[in-house]
Each structure stands twice: as structure tokens, then as C-alpha cells.
CSV table of C-alpha atoms in Angstrom, one decimal:
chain,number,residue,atom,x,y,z
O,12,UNK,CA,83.7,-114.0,-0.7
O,13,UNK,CA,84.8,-114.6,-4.4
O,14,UNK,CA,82.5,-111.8,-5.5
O,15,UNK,CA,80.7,-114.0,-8.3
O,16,UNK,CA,77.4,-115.2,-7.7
O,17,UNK,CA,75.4,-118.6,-8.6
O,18,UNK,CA,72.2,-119.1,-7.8
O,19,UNK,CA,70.4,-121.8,-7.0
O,20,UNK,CA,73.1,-123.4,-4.4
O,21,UNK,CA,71.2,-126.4,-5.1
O,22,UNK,CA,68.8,-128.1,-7.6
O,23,UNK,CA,67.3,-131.0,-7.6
O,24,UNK,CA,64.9,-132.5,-10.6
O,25,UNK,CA,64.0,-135.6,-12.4
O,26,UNK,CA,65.1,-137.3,-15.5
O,27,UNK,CA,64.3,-135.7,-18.8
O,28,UNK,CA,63.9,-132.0,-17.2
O,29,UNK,CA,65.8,-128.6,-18.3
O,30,UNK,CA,66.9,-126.6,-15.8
O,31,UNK,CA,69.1,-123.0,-16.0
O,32,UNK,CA,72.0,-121.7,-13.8
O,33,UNK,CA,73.1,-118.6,-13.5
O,34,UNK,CA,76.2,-116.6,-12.5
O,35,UNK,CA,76.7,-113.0,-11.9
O,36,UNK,CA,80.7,-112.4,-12.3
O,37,UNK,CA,82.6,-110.2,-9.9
O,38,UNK,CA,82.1,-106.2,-10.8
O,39,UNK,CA,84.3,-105.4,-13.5
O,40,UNK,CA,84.9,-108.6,-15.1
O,41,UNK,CA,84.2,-109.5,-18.7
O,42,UNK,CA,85.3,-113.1,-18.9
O,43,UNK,CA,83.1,-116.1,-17.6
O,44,UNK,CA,83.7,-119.9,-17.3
O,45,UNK,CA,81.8,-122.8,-16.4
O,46,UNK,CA,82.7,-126.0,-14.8
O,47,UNK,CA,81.3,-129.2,-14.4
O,48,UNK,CA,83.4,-131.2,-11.1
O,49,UNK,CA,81.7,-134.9,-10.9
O,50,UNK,CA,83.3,-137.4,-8.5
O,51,UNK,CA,84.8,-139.4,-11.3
O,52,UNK,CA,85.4,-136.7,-13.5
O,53,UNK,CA,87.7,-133.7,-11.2
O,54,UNK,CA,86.9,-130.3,-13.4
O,55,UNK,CA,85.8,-130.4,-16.6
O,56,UNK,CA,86.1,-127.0,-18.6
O,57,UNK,CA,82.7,-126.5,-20.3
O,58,UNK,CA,82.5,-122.6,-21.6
O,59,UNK,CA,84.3,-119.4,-21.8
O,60,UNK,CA,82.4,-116.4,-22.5
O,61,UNK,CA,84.3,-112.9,-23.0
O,62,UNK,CA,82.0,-109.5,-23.0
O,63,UNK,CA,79.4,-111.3,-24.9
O,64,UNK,CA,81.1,-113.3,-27.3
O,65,UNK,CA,82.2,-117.7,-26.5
O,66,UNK,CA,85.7,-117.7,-26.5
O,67,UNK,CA,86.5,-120.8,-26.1
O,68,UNK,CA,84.1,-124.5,-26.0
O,69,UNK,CA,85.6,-127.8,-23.9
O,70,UNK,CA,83.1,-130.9,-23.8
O,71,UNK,CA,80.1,-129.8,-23.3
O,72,UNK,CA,77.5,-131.5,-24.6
O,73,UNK,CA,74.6,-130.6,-27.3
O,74,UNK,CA,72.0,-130.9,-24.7
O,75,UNK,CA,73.5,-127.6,-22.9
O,76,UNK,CA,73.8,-124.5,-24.2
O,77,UNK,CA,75.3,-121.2,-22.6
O,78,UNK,CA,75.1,-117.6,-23.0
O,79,UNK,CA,76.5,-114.3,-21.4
O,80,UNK,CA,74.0,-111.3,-21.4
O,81,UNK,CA,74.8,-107.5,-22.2
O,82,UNK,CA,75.1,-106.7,-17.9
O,83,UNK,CA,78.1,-109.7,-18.1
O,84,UNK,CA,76.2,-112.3,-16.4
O,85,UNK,CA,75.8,-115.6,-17.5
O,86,UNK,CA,73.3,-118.5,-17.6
O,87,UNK,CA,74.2,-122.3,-18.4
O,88,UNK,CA,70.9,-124.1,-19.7
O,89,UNK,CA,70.9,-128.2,-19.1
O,90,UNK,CA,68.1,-129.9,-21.2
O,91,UNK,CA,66.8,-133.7,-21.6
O,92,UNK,CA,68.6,-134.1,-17.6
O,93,UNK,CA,70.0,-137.5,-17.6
O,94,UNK,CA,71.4,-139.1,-14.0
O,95,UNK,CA,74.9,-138.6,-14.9
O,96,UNK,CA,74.5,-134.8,-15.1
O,97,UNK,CA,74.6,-135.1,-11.6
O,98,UNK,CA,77.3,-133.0,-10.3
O,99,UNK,CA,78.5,-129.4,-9.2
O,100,UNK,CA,78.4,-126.9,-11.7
O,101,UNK,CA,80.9,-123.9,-10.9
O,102,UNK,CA,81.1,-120.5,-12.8
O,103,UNK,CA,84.4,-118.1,-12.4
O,104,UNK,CA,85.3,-115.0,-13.6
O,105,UNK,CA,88.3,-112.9,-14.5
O,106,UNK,CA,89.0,-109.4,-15.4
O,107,UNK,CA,90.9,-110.0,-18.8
O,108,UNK,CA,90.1,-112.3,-21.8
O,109,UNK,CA,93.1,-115.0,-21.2
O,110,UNK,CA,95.5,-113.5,-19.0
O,111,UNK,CA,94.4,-112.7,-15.6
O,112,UNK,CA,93.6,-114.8,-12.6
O,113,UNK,CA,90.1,-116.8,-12.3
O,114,UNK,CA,87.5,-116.0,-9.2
O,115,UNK,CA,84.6,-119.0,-8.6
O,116,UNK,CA,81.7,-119.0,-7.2
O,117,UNK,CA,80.4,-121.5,-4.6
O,118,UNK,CA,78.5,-124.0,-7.1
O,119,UNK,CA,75.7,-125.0,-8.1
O,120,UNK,CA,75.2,-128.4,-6.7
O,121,UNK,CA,72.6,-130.4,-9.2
O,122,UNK,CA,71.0,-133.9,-8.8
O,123,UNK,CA,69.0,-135.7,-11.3
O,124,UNK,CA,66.7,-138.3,-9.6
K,23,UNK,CA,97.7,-134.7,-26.3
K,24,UNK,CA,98.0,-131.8,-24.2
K,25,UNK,CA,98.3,-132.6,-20.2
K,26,UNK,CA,98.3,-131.4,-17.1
K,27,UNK,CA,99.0,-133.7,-14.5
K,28,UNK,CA,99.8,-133.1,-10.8
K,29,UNK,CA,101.4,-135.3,-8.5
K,30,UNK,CA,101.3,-136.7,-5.6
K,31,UNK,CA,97.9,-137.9,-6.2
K,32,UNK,CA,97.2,-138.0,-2.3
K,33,UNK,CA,99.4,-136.6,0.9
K,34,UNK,CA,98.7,-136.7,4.3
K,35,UNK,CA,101.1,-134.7,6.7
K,36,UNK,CA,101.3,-134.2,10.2
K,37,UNK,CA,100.7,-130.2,11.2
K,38,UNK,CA,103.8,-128.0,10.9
K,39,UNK,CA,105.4,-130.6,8.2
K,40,UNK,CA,106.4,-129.0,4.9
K,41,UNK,CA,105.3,-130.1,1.0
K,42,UNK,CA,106.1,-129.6,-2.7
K,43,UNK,CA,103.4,-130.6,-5.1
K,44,UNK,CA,104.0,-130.5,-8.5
K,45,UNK,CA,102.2,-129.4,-11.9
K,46,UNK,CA,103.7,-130.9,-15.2
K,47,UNK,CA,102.4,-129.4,-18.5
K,48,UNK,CA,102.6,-130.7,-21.8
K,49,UNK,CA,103.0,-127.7,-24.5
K,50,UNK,CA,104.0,-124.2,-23.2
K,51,UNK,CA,101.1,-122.0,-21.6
K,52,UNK,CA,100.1,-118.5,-21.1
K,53,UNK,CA,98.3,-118.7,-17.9
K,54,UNK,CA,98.6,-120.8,-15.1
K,55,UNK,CA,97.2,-120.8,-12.0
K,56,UNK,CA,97.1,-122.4,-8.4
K,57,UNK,CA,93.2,-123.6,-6.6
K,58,UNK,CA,92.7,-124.8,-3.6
K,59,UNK,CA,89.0,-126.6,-2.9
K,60,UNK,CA,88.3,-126.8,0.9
K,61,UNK,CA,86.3,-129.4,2.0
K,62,UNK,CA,83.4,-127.3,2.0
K,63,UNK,CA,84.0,-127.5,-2.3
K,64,UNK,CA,85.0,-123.3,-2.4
K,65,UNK,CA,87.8,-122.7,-5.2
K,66,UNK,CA,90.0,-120.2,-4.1
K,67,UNK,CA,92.6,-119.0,-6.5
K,68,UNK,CA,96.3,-119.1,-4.8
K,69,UNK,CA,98.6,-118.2,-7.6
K,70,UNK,CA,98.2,-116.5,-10.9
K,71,UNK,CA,101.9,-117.7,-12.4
K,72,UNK,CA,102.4,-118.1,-15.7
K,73,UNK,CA,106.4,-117.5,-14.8
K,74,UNK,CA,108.4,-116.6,-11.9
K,75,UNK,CA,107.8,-117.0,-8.5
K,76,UNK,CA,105.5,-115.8,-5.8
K,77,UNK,CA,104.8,-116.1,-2.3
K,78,UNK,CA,102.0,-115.6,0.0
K,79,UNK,CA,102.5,-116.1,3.4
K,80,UNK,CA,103.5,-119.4,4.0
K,81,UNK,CA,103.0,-120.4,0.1
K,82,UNK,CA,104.8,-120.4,-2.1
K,83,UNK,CA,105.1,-121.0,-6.0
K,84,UNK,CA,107.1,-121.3,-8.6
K,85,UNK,CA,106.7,-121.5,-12.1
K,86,UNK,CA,109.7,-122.6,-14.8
K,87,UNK,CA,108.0,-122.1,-18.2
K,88,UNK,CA,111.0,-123.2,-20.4
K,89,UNK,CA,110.5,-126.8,-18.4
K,90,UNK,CA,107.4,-127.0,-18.3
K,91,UNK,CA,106.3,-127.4,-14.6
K,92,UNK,CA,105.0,-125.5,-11.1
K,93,UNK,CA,105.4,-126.2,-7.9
K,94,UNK,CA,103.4,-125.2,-4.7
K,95,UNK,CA,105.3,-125.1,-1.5
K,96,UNK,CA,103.1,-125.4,1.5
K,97,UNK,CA,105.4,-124.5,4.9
K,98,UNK,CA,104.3,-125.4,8.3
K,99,UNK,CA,101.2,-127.2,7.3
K,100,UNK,CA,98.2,-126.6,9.1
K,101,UNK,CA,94.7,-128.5,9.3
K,102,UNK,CA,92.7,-125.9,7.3
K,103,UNK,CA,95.5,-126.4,4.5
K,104,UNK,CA,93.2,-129.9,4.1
K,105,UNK,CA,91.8,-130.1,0.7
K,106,UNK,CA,92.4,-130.5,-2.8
K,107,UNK,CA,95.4,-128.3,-4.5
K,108,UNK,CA,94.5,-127.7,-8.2
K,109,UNK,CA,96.9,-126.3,-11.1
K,110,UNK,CA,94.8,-125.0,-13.9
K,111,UNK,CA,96.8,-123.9,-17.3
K,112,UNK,CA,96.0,-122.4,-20.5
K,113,UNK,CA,98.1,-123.3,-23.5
K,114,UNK,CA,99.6,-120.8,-25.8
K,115,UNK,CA,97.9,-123.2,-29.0
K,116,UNK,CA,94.9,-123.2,-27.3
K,117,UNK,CA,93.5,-120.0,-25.8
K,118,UNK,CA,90.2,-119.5,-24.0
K,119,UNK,CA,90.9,-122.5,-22.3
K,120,UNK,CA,91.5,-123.2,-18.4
K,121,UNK,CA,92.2,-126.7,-17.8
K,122,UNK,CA,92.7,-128.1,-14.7
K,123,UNK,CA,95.0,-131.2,-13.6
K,124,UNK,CA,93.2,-134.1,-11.6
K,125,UNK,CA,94.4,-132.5,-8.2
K,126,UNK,CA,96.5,-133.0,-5.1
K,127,UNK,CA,94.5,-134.3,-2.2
K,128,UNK,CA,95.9,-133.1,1.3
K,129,UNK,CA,95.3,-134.0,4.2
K,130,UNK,CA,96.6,-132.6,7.7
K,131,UNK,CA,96.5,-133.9,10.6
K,132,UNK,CA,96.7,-132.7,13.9
């Protein structure tokens, strides 16, 4: 056990629904990321939060959003779903801002019918 | 651009066999790091190496910054070694970021 949490394990919803994610990093750690793995795709960096703050953006697109709360956990809100959001959405966490090793969580798996 | 890429793409071994996969990195980095997805899809983090070497029971891995590349060393393969081997870097020019290579798939077989 990783020690970070995500919740729901899995989601499914329909086309044109939002739908929020959310991750509770390991005790002690400021820094969260979120993934996006799809099939085609391997893992796509999306976010870095650090105690608060983004840190850093990858590709992620307008129609999701992301935020880390004052108790250090984190939510990743998907809007307007489309089918190829379809994949497994992982959050890790890390101790330090850049420099210190990264801890996931078991996914949230997400399928857009 | 900046890259990562891993290679081989795909290995399959018989148990007990020995392996080297390899991370190549474009620019130079401040963090790197060595994942392993089971096939159950958990990460779990093998390596923080940014330099040096490390081992962990029968891992191993070694980082040469000035050149640019890691390797993982994976003795006396077993089946629950199975997976995916990722190397995940952070560039000096471009903090905040973890990006991960494309993967080694392994296979093991009895």
C-alpha cells in the first residue's frame, strides 16, 4: 500500500457529463501529480500541484481543471466527457517539490459510454 | 524536443534469465526515477536515481547523468517481475515535470 488514496476506483458515465476525482496524498507530502495512462497513449503528465500552489501543467486540456485543497488533497474535475477520456487517471505524491521519489495511487479507472 | 525513450519496447524471458533495459534522456535531469506497473495496473516506484547506482535485492540501477542514460538490471527473473518497467525523468529546463518514457513490457515465463 502506496499510502495515497483515489477514490472512486471506477466511474462510469455518458457523453457530455463532468465528473471529479480525488486523491488523498501519503501523510506528509506536499507535492501531487496526476496522470492520464490510455492504451494508445502510455502516461501522460497532466498536473503538479505543490502545498497549494500548480507547479507545473503538461497537456491537459481546457475542459479539466485541478486543484489541491489546504489538508493537501487534491481533486481533478473532467467536464463536457467525450469517449476518448476514457482511460485510467492516476494521482502520486512525493514528499519534496521536485526532488524526491513519486508514490501512486491505484487509479481511477473512467469510461465514457 | 526533449525525450525519453526506453528500449527494448517488449522482452520476454524465461525465469531465472537476466535483463538490462535502458532509459535514454534527451537534456540533463534532476530527477529520475524507475516504475514498475503489474498487470493489475499498480505503479510502484523502484528507483529514485538521478545519479549513481542503487540496488534492491535483485535490482539494480544505474544512472550516468553526464551521458544521459539509466539502466535497470533485473537478475534471476521471476514471473511476478511480469509487467511494464517505466523510467520517468524531470529535466533541469523544465521543473515540475515527471515525464515518463513509453515503457518496457516484460514478460516471464515459467
Amino acid at each position: 500500500d502506496s499510502g495515497v488514496t483515489q477514490t472512486p476506483k471506477h466511474l462510469i458515465t455518458a457523453t457530455g457529463q463532468r465528473v471529479t476525482l480525488r486523491c488523498s496524498p501519503r501523510s506528509g507530502d506536499l507535492s501531487v501529480y496526476w496522470y492520464q495512462q490510455s492504451l494508445d497513449q502510455g502516461l501522460q503528465f497532466l498536473i503538479h500541484y505543490y502545498n497549494g500552489e500548480e507547479r507545473a501543467k503538461g497537456n491537459i486540456l481546457e475542459r479539466f481543471s485541478a486543484q489541491q485543497f489546504p489538508d493537501l488533497h487534491s481533486e481533478l474535475n473532467l467536464s463536457s466527457l467525450e469517449l476518448g477520456d476514457s482511460a485510467l487517471y492516476f494521482c502520486a505524491s512525493s514528499v519534496r517539490l521536485d526532488n524526491s521519489p513519486l508514490h501512486f495511487g491505484n487509479g481511477t479507472r473512467l469510461t465514457v459510454t | 524536443g526533449i525525450q525519453v525513450e526506453q528500449s527494448p519496447p517488449d522482452l520476454i524471458l524465461q525465469e531465472g534469465a537476466n535483463s538490462t533495459l535502458r532509459c535514454n534522456f534527451s537534456d540533463s535531469v534532476n530527477n529520475l526515477q524507475w516504475f514498475h506497473q503489474n498487470p493489475w495496473g499498480q505503479l510502484i516506484n523502484l528507483f529514485y536515481i538521478p545519479s549513481g547506482t542503487k540496488q534492491n535485492g535483485r535490482l539494480s540501477a544505474t544512472t550516468v547523468a553526464t551521458e544521459r542514460y539509466s539502466l535497470l538490471y533485473i537478475s534471476s527473473s521471476q514471473t511476478t517481475d511480469s509487467g511494464v518497467y517505466f523510467c520517468a525523468v524531470m529535466f533541469s529546463s523544465n521543473t515540475g515535470k515527471l515525464i515518463f518514457g513509453q515503457g518496457t513490457t516484460l514478460q516471464v515465463k515459467p
